[in-house]
Amino acid sequence: MRQLLARWLDGDVGYSFRTSPVAMLAAAIAIVCLFCAVFAGWVAPHNPFDLTTLELGDARRPPAWLAEGSRKYLLGTDDQGRDILSALMYGARISLVVGVVSVLLSMVIGVSLGLLAGFRGGWVDAFLMRLCDVMLSFPAILVALLIAGVGRALFPNAPNTVAFGVLILAITLAGWVQYARTVRGSTLVERSKEYVQAARVTGVAPLRIMLRHVLPNVLGPVLVLATIHIATAIITEATLSFLGVGVPPTSPSLGTLIQVGNNYLFSGEWWITVFPAVMLILIALSVNLLGDWLRDALNPRLR
Amino acid sequence: MLAFILRRMLQAVVVMVTVAFIAFLLFQYVGDPVVFLLGQDARPEQIRELRSALGLDQPFFVQFWHFLGNAVQGEFGLSLRQGAKVSRLIAERFPATLELALIAALLALLVGVPMGVYAALRRGSFGSQLFMTLSLLGVSLPTFLIGILLILVFSVTLGWFPSFGRGQTVQVGWWGTGLATRDGWHHIVLPSITLAIFQLTLIMRLVRAEMLEVLRTDYIKFARARGLSNRAIHFGHALKNTMVPVMTITGLQLGQLIAFAIITETVFQWPGMGLLFIQAVTFADIPVMACYLCLIALIFVAINLVVDLLYFVVDPRLRVAAAGGH
Amino acid sequence: MNPLLQVQDLVVEFPTRRGTLRALDRISFDIAPGEILGVVGESGAGKSLTGAAIIGLLEPPGRIASGQVLLEGERIDNLPFERMRHIRGRRIGAIFQDPLTSLNPLYTIGRQLEETIRAHLPVERAEARRRAIALLEETGIAAADERIDHYPHQFSGGMRQRVVIALALAAEPQLVVADEPTTALDVSIQAQIIQLLKRICRERGAAVMLITHDMGVIAETCDRVAVMYAGRLAEIGPVHEVIHQPAHPYTMGLMASIPDMEGERERLNQIDGAMPRLNAIPSGCAYNPRCPRAFERCTHERPELLNAGATRAACWLHDAHAEVPG
Amino acid sequence: MDSLPLPSGERAGVRGASLEAPLVQAIDLARTFDVSAPWLNRVLERKPRQLLHAVDGVSFAIEKGRTLGLVGESGCGKSTVARLLVGLYAPTRGSFRFDGQDAHAAFRSAEGRKLRRRIQMIFQDPYASLNPRWTVEDIVGEPLKEHGLVEGRAALRERVGELLSSVGLGLQDAAKYPHQFSGGQRQRISIARAIATHPDFLVCDEPTSALDVSVQAQVLNIMKDLQRRLGLTYLFISHNLAVVRHVSDDVGVMYLGRLVEVAPKQQLFARPQHPYTRMLLDAIPKMHDTGRARTPVQGEVPNPLNPPAGCAFHPRCPHAGARCKAERPALLELRGVRVACHAVEEARI
Amino acid sequence: QAVRIANQGDALSMDPHSLNESLQLDVLGNIYDALVLRDKDLSLMPGLATAWKQTSPTVWRFDLRKNVQFHDGTPFTADDVLFSMARTQADGSDMKSYTNDFKAVRKVDSHTVEIETNKPFPILPDMMSRVMIMSKKWCEDNQATRPVDRRKGIENAASFRANGTGPYRLRERQPGVRTTFVRNGNYWGKVEGNVQEVVFTPIGNDATRVAALLSGEIDVMEPVPLQDVDRVNASPNARALTGPELRTIFLGMDQKRDELLYSNIKGKNPFKDKRVRQAFYQAIDIEGIRKTVMRGASSPTGEMVGNGINGFQPDLNKRLPYDPEGAKKLLTEAGYPNGFEVTMNCPNDRYVNDSRICQAVAANLSRIGVKINLAAETKGTYFPKILRRDTSFYLLGWTPSTVDAHDPLNAIMSCVDDKGAGQFNLGAYCNPKVDELARKVQAETDKTKRNAMIHEAFKIHQDDIGHIPLHQQALAWGVSKRVELVQRPDNNISFKWIKVKSGA
Ligand SMILES: Nc1ncnc2c1ncn2[C@@H]1O[C@H](COP(=O)(O)OP(=O)(O)OP(=O)(O)O)[C@@H](O)[C@H]1O
Ligand SMILES: Nc1ncnc2c1ncn2[C@@H]1O[C@H](COP(=O)(O)OP(=O)(O)OP(=O)(O)O)[C@@H](O)[C@H]1O
Ligand SMILES: [Mg+2]
Ligand SMILES: [Mg+2]
């Protein structure tokens, strides 16, 4: 492991990482956020999802350093008496799960279909690309809205898990198209390269060529897309919460927290919305910065 | 050229029918309009009656077929909730959304492109780093929060701009425009900024990336070797080549703008289609939802067509290809 | 005659993370008006860099670390952009390797020609166009007045390369740097291009620096040849002597490995091994590990260009003041 | 079509009597590409279907252990022939017989893998023909694994090592990536990959055109050595006539999808028959008389979509007569070589 | 004087018979009059009828106001009343329920009508306060003799235009955007306010609505989100007007199914056990909810109707004490010492802070070991679902549209039948005694007897813990300081009572 890390740090990408303070800062932020999210159960001072621990009386406490703040709640509490700090950690977990899983899923779907379209060509390609057109003409937010609605109607009473599933599905369905298009484009380019033909001359089966030869070579732009997509997925989730079809309110994501807090902006309870927003910005910022850096680092011409 | 347009039209029809189909399929699940239509004391047989009267008890495909048949004639029926012709409701709302989206798109382009160019030309400078980082805020903050914050600052605290609505509109034919009056412009400022921010960021980053690519190409190097001025190189050669890929994305994004207007419209009570749609979703107003989605698909297809045609204007290589050459 | 271009102790470096790479190491040569200087050498020897350094278009992070470039006795390697711009195209024209990518695909060749002419000469559009047509005709493009409004993709590879040449000559430069102008082309088109270059030289008295791999082309076209190896000049001299009585062992190897049309050989002569990477240039003469005639001095002392018969070679074999081992 | 199937006894390039069939035998091979505009365009713009005859009836044979060089202008169909032979394209007409069997039928059948093992190709571009994300070991080992030629990792390494050393590289290079090599080395890696399966027949599509002369010499030498050692048969495509002259036994000259002349190399270079061949030879820059101007091939390259009637070369041919404009010359055995020219046939030149 | 009013919703149609929805009827109440109107304190007062009385148990007679003109100048007569009553029964009408039990509406003379009902109908005048009178001539001239019928896909002039007898005329109508009203100079009654023009705008988003009020773009808005009440009051140019609303928020439990849906208890239904219901009741910290979730703007209640409704029983308005310990004990007694798990359905955009109330309830219940899976969703999907009775535990709010206790007795507390009784009794609470009383209440015309019966029914229901009443939510209007108006507990904003201070 350490060796691997050392090797990586020594490689081209690693070097550009070591020499880019922005990338390192972004990575540090991302790691902290990730850590808080993954280990929320241990790190967080309270469990905001455990209804038994909520004290209505403690609702809407300002952060600890303000007049009515309490040491118990460092960043204050929301309208249900949830500790904001803990909610942030747990919320980040949900947001990250929703973001990462939906991005992974879109990536898998998009990349496979894109590969297939680019590699097979012909009617498969034509069909898949029309499918993309159809998907694109349902703008992301609409797809998500409709799917979320349908999901709710189909599984009305298994709220928590299914609601997440539906949400992820919705964001996935809206997201895969980009990957498919990108991958198809690069596949078309790669397919005509001679190393692919060499493999064909050798008698390698098309599926293997697709997976072993073409796939690794088209993944570059996909990775860059994905880093940006994670941020947009998290925000889409927040937006869906705003439209009332997000995750269940008892286990709020960052988006839900922002959306709930939104209602308290005018009444001066800014911390309910500002801290989750800052957290979201940090996550999005670090992921985006990493994506930007990765794009440049992976481009040999910029080295 | 004609063949190209015809082919696109055919594709458009296929896309739209599919969109309608999927939309229709989804509607089966978004809620039951009958419950909303009948008041609190409806009896079961009343519900059944209304259901059959509205044709909701027919098999799915029959319903879809009817819908298609009517939709082709531009007939989407009456809004279940408002009792007014859907086509009319949409027509009343359409100008608002389109004006908002167009202004936002213009804003995104007019600010995003120069900023992207700047960031590319001054790669690594403090200003461009600042732009790039600040712009990330645009993609990391949910639109609704940006909207509310703008309202809080510019309407409530400073009182510079109104917080809701379109203001005074002027009727030009069937088109009610808010852009003919000062009041209308005054009202569109905050919503269009809110709507534009996300796209602006995207366009700016895209332009920067593309511009950097283009600046590395041989013809730019050759243009330098020919002793052209920087202005001619950057804005004559590089920018035009940058715009080719940027156009596609911008086209797609314009479609997204119209959809994203849902949120902006909700926040600013902008009387556009998005607001209509989101209310229709809440009340399972199927005809309105269907018409809206079809319209969105139509707009999308139209934008795509326009983008493709623009390609012809910009890129001479395609002109020949479309004329049947290779 | 005074030399038109003088390159003196030119050093080009690339700062990289593993230390600074010296891509050009104290290159010196000059070109007289009307002369064609061929530059040959293994791929990566630094031929293109030399050309780029002369017209001041090194790609960052590459930079001229020391040495100077003089045009008619005036130093040009440290000029600010605006002044250098007036030299590029006007006094030094450049032709790059790939005719497919050197032209901006979005503009007609007429526009690109006119633009170049007007960037340097104070003429009206109509006049510029007239001149552009004349130039195209000069380069052998039939029906030039019609084709001037065509786009690059409408030309064949050979014609495009001719357009590139026309562009480089548009402002009647004194010196043309041609970097592999024929590599991508068929033999027959290659012949046309070479004839064109030669004619220009003869008729206008312009000097040419011709970079190529093709010894046939060198033999046919050039007055003098420079042979480069690992960023250094190995040998420079009149074309006939360099080809037939090379003085530097690398040149000898190079010339011997050309398959020729007359003789009949089972095996080609080859130079074993590969050119060193820039970060591992051996001490002394860079060629010493591959040189069959290397001796002790070659491994630690770098040879300067020394007179060797009709040519000058950087090889201790020709050090008149020292004894050469058998 | 007017190109002849090979007469059984006399084959181009066959010197001396050989009783068995040649290893490689192309019989009236043709490949057409449909480059028409889409259907709707054709209907609306009343355009006909457009077919591009990239290769239009090519017949030749190569004996085991020998090399046929293929030269011709850019776009005349050389690469298409190569791709037909390795099965990247299926022929529209004609057949390719390899070691007595119909290769394209075999490619499609279960036998295909065996045949693929025996026919390999070296590609033109040393940069593009190696997967940039694979190590040299993976690249060279792939055909071995694919055809199950070695068992186990250790054996694989050993075999890869042997292959690399046979092209002048070492096992220490096996863990590197292609970008860490020079062009010549990369081309050697692709040679190692091509010979990994012990093929009988190697199709080389401009294997050295991206390399400079000194590296080119290295690569050509290795190829020759291999041929001597392993008895390889080559089809060698290039537009560098000097290189072709160096490596080939026989040379075929292509023009617009057809062979116009096939001859043993001494004969071809000493006494070119077809007017195109003559012009081609004249266009070669000669190293040894510096300053001499050469004569480029006159006229513009014809459009392959709309080739001239009769002899495709007639618009550029100084000897063209009325018959050349109307009738397509067949590839005939004339003056000891095979040539497709009315003027030669009529002994006008 | 002009006043700009914003509401979170819009009147969907200008047709007073097309939709039985309170906002719609309230807005249209400014244009149209009913026979009977309600005063500031919700008491009935003469409208287009000057007097009414029961001539027999099943017949009511209304004396109509003379010299009243519609906005277009046509005089108002008994024909218009007959026409309007008939119109409420036409296809597409949503007001059928108000006139379903009519046997006949008879014209006695040009300004007297008689309504005969199938059964004795003591609260008919209350009902009549919702039925607005349209002009027969105008409807005929405009092909609007029936409300718009969505099935036919044909629009109807009455949806966009209006011709009533009310204090304001409709000037401009842009659905969902803006509706403008001007004062009717020929109004038959007295208009206390001084407003000449009213611009009514829907603003759906809470924050935007508050912002619009704070920045002075609107004068009156409804509702003010509870958390913003202080902010509004702190602003120099606006204030929040709060008061109890007639709506009662309560929880319902499935008491019918033998096995509870969406729960981990199999084979039985814990809610059938009164002890469980009581445990739930007593586990809820209603004061906590009032203080934090409702920011003090709610009145906890023990009764299913609020103060102000006909039949409200002050002595029954007492809750069981908040007692988590006792609740826990009850639960143990009922056989659930470790509680159980159940899904709670909840709207998230229908009532004031609805989903937050549910969350608080869930948190409270978790203290006695009951694990609540909260399914909060938008009203669009919520109502269809719970109306299918696809729920075990839900939250609902109820305002008796007739302002009479019979309405909830019938809709919420009666056993479910297929004639509309118990239609919103989604947990199917059933006690035949309550049914019996409800039927009697409907027919009883004697005020005191009727009140006693209501008392008895309520008491039974309360003892059964048929539902768990929570609170009456508060109205909160945001009003510019230059405006004065009357806040009626049924959330009605009547333009005629709005006064704008001059000089502002
Ligand atoms: N950006 C760069 N960073 C580091 N080294 C570079 C860079 N650009 C060029 N070089 C190095 O400079 C050397 C000279 O390159 P140059 O392009 O001049 O070679 P060349 O002689 O023109 O070769 P070719 O015949 O292949 O065109 C090469 O070894 C190359 O690796
Ligand atoms: N897949 C294809 N689709 C359509 N046309 C093709 C295809 N492949 C080749 N061609 C056409 O067939 C003709 C012959 O092409 P080919 O690549 O065989 O030429 P070549 O002799 O190898 O040329 P070069 O020397 O430039 O490599 C060309 O006109 C080319 O445009
Ligand atoms: Mg070069
Ligand atoms: Mg080829």
Short mmCIF file of N, CA and C in Angstrom, two decimals, chain B residues 216-230 232-233 235-238 240-241 244 314-320, chain C residues 55 57 59 81 85 88-89 92 94-96 98 101-107 111-112 115-116 119-120 151 153-154 164 167-168:
data_model
loop_
_atom_site.label_atom_id
_atom_site.label_comp_id
_atom_site.label_asym_id
_atom_site.label_seq_id
_atom_site.Cartn_x
_atom_site.Cartn_y
_atom_site.Cartn_z
N ARG B 216 -3.55 25.34 -28.78
CA ARG B 216 -2.41 24.45 -28.99
C ARG B 216 -2.36 23.89 -30.40
N THR B 217 -3.37 24.19 -31.19
CA THR B 217 -3.40 23.55 -32.52
C THR B 217 -2.35 24.17 -33.43
N ASP B 218 -2.09 23.44 -34.50
CA ASP B 218 -1.08 23.89 -35.44
C ASP B 218 -1.48 25.16 -36.16
N TYR B 219 -2.79 25.28 -36.45
CA TYR B 219 -3.11 26.47 -37.24
C TYR B 219 -2.97 27.74 -36.43
N ILE B 220 -3.10 27.63 -35.12
CA ILE B 220 -2.85 28.81 -34.30
C ILE B 220 -1.35 29.12 -34.29
N LYS B 221 -0.58 28.05 -34.17
CA LYS B 221 0.86 28.24 -34.20
C LYS B 221 1.27 28.86 -35.54
N PHE B 222 0.66 28.35 -36.58
CA PHE B 222 0.98 28.85 -37.91
C PHE B 222 0.53 30.30 -38.06
N ALA B 223 -0.62 30.60 -37.47
CA ALA B 223 -1.09 31.99 -37.54
C ALA B 223 -0.08 32.90 -36.84
N ARG B 224 0.48 32.44 -35.74
CA ARG B 224 1.51 33.21 -35.07
C ARG B 224 2.71 33.39 -36.00
N ALA B 225 3.07 32.28 -36.66
CA ALA B 225 4.25 32.33 -37.52
C ALA B 225 4.03 33.29 -38.67
N ARG B 226 2.76 33.51 -39.03
CA ARG B 226 2.48 34.44 -40.11
C ARG B 226 2.52 35.87 -39.63
N GLY B 227 2.72 36.04 -38.34
CA GLY B 227 2.87 37.39 -37.83
C GLY B 227 1.56 38.12 -37.62
N LEU B 228 0.47 37.37 -37.44
CA LEU B 228 -0.80 38.04 -37.16
C LEU B 228 -0.76 38.63 -35.75
N SER B 229 -1.60 39.63 -35.54
CA SER B 229 -1.62 40.23 -34.21
C SER B 229 -2.33 39.29 -33.25
N ASN B 230 -2.08 39.49 -31.97
CA ASN B 230 -2.72 38.65 -30.96
C ASN B 230 -4.22 38.73 -31.06
N ALA B 232 -6.10 39.27 -33.66
CA ALA B 232 -6.59 38.48 -34.79
C ALA B 232 -6.51 37.00 -34.47
N ILE B 233 -5.45 36.61 -33.78
CA ILE B 233 -5.30 35.18 -33.49
C ILE B 233 -6.32 34.73 -32.46
N PHE B 235 -9.13 36.29 -31.24
CA PHE B 235 -10.55 36.49 -31.45
C PHE B 235 -10.98 36.14 -32.87
N GLY B 236 -10.06 36.21 -33.81
CA GLY B 236 -10.43 35.83 -35.17
C GLY B 236 -10.35 34.33 -35.34
N HIS B 237 -9.24 33.76 -34.97
CA HIS B 237 -9.05 32.34 -35.24
C HIS B 237 -9.49 31.45 -34.10
N ALA B 238 -8.91 31.69 -32.93
CA ALA B 238 -9.14 30.76 -31.82
C ALA B 238 -10.60 30.74 -31.40
N LYS B 240 -13.39 31.50 -32.87
CA LYS B 240 -14.37 30.90 -33.77
C LYS B 240 -14.29 29.38 -33.71
N ASN B 241 -13.08 28.89 -33.68
CA ASN B 241 -12.95 27.44 -33.59
C ASN B 241 -13.43 26.91 -32.25
N VAL B 244 -17.33 26.15 -32.03
CA VAL B 244 -17.98 25.00 -32.66
C VAL B 244 -18.45 23.99 -31.60
N VAL B 314 -21.14 27.95 -39.43
CA VAL B 314 -19.81 28.17 -38.87
C VAL B 314 -18.76 27.28 -39.52
N ASP B 315 -19.12 26.03 -39.72
CA ASP B 315 -18.10 25.08 -40.15
C ASP B 315 -18.29 24.67 -41.60
N PRO B 316 -17.45 25.18 -42.47
CA PRO B 316 -17.63 24.89 -43.90
C PRO B 316 -17.46 23.42 -44.24
N ARG B 317 -16.73 22.68 -43.40
CA ARG B 317 -16.52 21.27 -43.72
C ARG B 317 -17.84 20.54 -43.78
N LEU B 318 -18.76 20.95 -42.90
CA LEU B 318 -20.03 20.24 -42.84
C LEU B 318 -20.92 20.57 -44.02
N ARG B 319 -20.76 21.79 -44.53
CA ARG B 319 -21.62 22.18 -45.65
C ARG B 319 -21.48 21.19 -46.78
N VAL B 320 -20.25 20.83 -47.07
CA VAL B 320 -20.04 19.90 -48.15
C VAL B 320 -20.60 18.55 -47.79
N ILE C 55 12.08 31.55 -35.28
CA ILE C 55 10.94 32.46 -35.42
C ILE C 55 10.31 32.80 -34.08
N LEU C 57 8.93 30.92 -31.72
CA LEU C 57 7.67 30.26 -31.37
C LEU C 57 7.92 28.98 -30.59
N GLU C 59 7.40 26.48 -27.79
CA GLU C 59 6.24 26.32 -26.93
C GLU C 59 6.68 26.30 -25.48
N PHE C 81 6.88 40.92 -28.10
CA PHE C 81 5.94 40.26 -29.01
C PHE C 81 5.60 41.12 -30.21
N ARG C 85 6.38 40.14 -33.97
CA ARG C 85 5.26 39.85 -34.85
C ARG C 85 5.49 40.40 -36.24
N ARG C 88 7.91 38.07 -38.02
CA ARG C 88 7.29 36.82 -38.45
C ARG C 88 6.40 37.09 -39.64
N GLY C 89 6.50 36.25 -40.61
CA GLY C 89 5.64 36.42 -41.77
C GLY C 89 6.21 37.46 -42.71
N ILE C 92 10.60 36.59 -41.87
CA ILE C 92 10.83 35.15 -41.80
C ILE C 92 9.49 34.45 -41.97
N ALA C 94 7.31 30.84 -42.23
CA ALA C 94 7.48 29.48 -41.70
C ALA C 94 6.48 28.55 -42.35
N ILE C 95 6.94 27.33 -42.58
CA ILE C 95 6.04 26.29 -43.11
C ILE C 95 6.15 25.12 -42.16
N PHE C 96 5.01 24.68 -41.66
CA PHE C 96 5.07 23.55 -40.75
C PHE C 96 4.78 22.26 -41.47
N ASP C 98 2.60 19.67 -41.15
CA ASP C 98 1.38 19.01 -41.56
C ASP C 98 0.42 19.96 -42.27
N THR C 101 -3.25 20.42 -40.88
CA THR C 101 -3.63 21.10 -39.65
C THR C 101 -3.10 22.53 -39.56
N SER C 102 -2.35 22.96 -40.55
CA SER C 102 -1.80 24.30 -40.45
C SER C 102 -2.77 25.38 -40.89
N LEU C 103 -3.84 24.96 -41.54
CA LEU C 103 -4.81 25.96 -42.00
C LEU C 103 -6.04 25.91 -41.12
N ASN C 104 -6.53 27.10 -40.81
CA ASN C 104 -7.76 27.14 -40.00
C ASN C 104 -8.92 26.67 -40.87
N PRO C 105 -9.56 25.58 -40.45
CA PRO C 105 -10.58 24.98 -41.30
C PRO C 105 -11.81 25.87 -41.50
N LEU C 106 -11.96 26.86 -40.67
CA LEU C 106 -13.21 27.62 -40.72
C LEU C 106 -13.16 28.82 -41.66
N TYR C 107 -11.99 29.14 -42.17
CA TYR C 107 -11.90 30.31 -43.04
C TYR C 107 -11.44 29.91 -44.44
N ARG C 111 -9.27 34.36 -47.31
CA ARG C 111 -9.30 35.20 -46.13
C ARG C 111 -8.00 35.10 -45.36
N GLN C 112 -7.49 33.89 -45.25
CA GLN C 112 -6.27 33.71 -44.49
C GLN C 112 -5.09 34.37 -45.19
N GLU C 115 -5.52 38.25 -44.92
CA GLU C 115 -5.24 38.64 -43.55
C GLU C 115 -3.73 38.75 -43.33
N THR C 116 -3.02 37.76 -43.83
CA THR C 116 -1.57 37.78 -43.65
C THR C 116 -0.94 38.95 -44.41
N ALA C 119 -1.68 42.14 -42.71
CA ALA C 119 -1.03 42.29 -41.42
C ALA C 119 0.35 42.90 -41.58
N HIS C 120 0.91 42.78 -42.76
CA HIS C 120 2.29 43.24 -42.94
C HIS C 120 2.45 44.35 -43.96
N TYR C 151 -12.57 26.51 -49.08
CA TYR C 151 -12.10 26.22 -47.74
C TYR C 151 -10.99 25.17 -47.80
N HIS C 153 -10.54 22.31 -46.57
CA HIS C 153 -10.86 20.89 -46.76
C HIS C 153 -11.21 20.59 -48.21
N GLN C 154 -11.43 21.62 -48.99
CA GLN C 154 -11.78 21.37 -50.38
C GLN C 154 -10.55 21.17 -51.26
N VAL C 164 -0.15 26.53 -47.91
CA VAL C 164 0.65 26.88 -46.74
C VAL C 164 1.91 27.61 -47.17
N LEU C 167 1.08 31.06 -48.07
CA LEU C 167 0.89 31.86 -46.86
C LEU C 167 2.23 32.31 -46.30
N ALA C 168 3.16 31.37 -46.29
CA ALA C 168 4.46 31.70 -45.72
C ALA C 168 5.17 32.74 -46.56
#
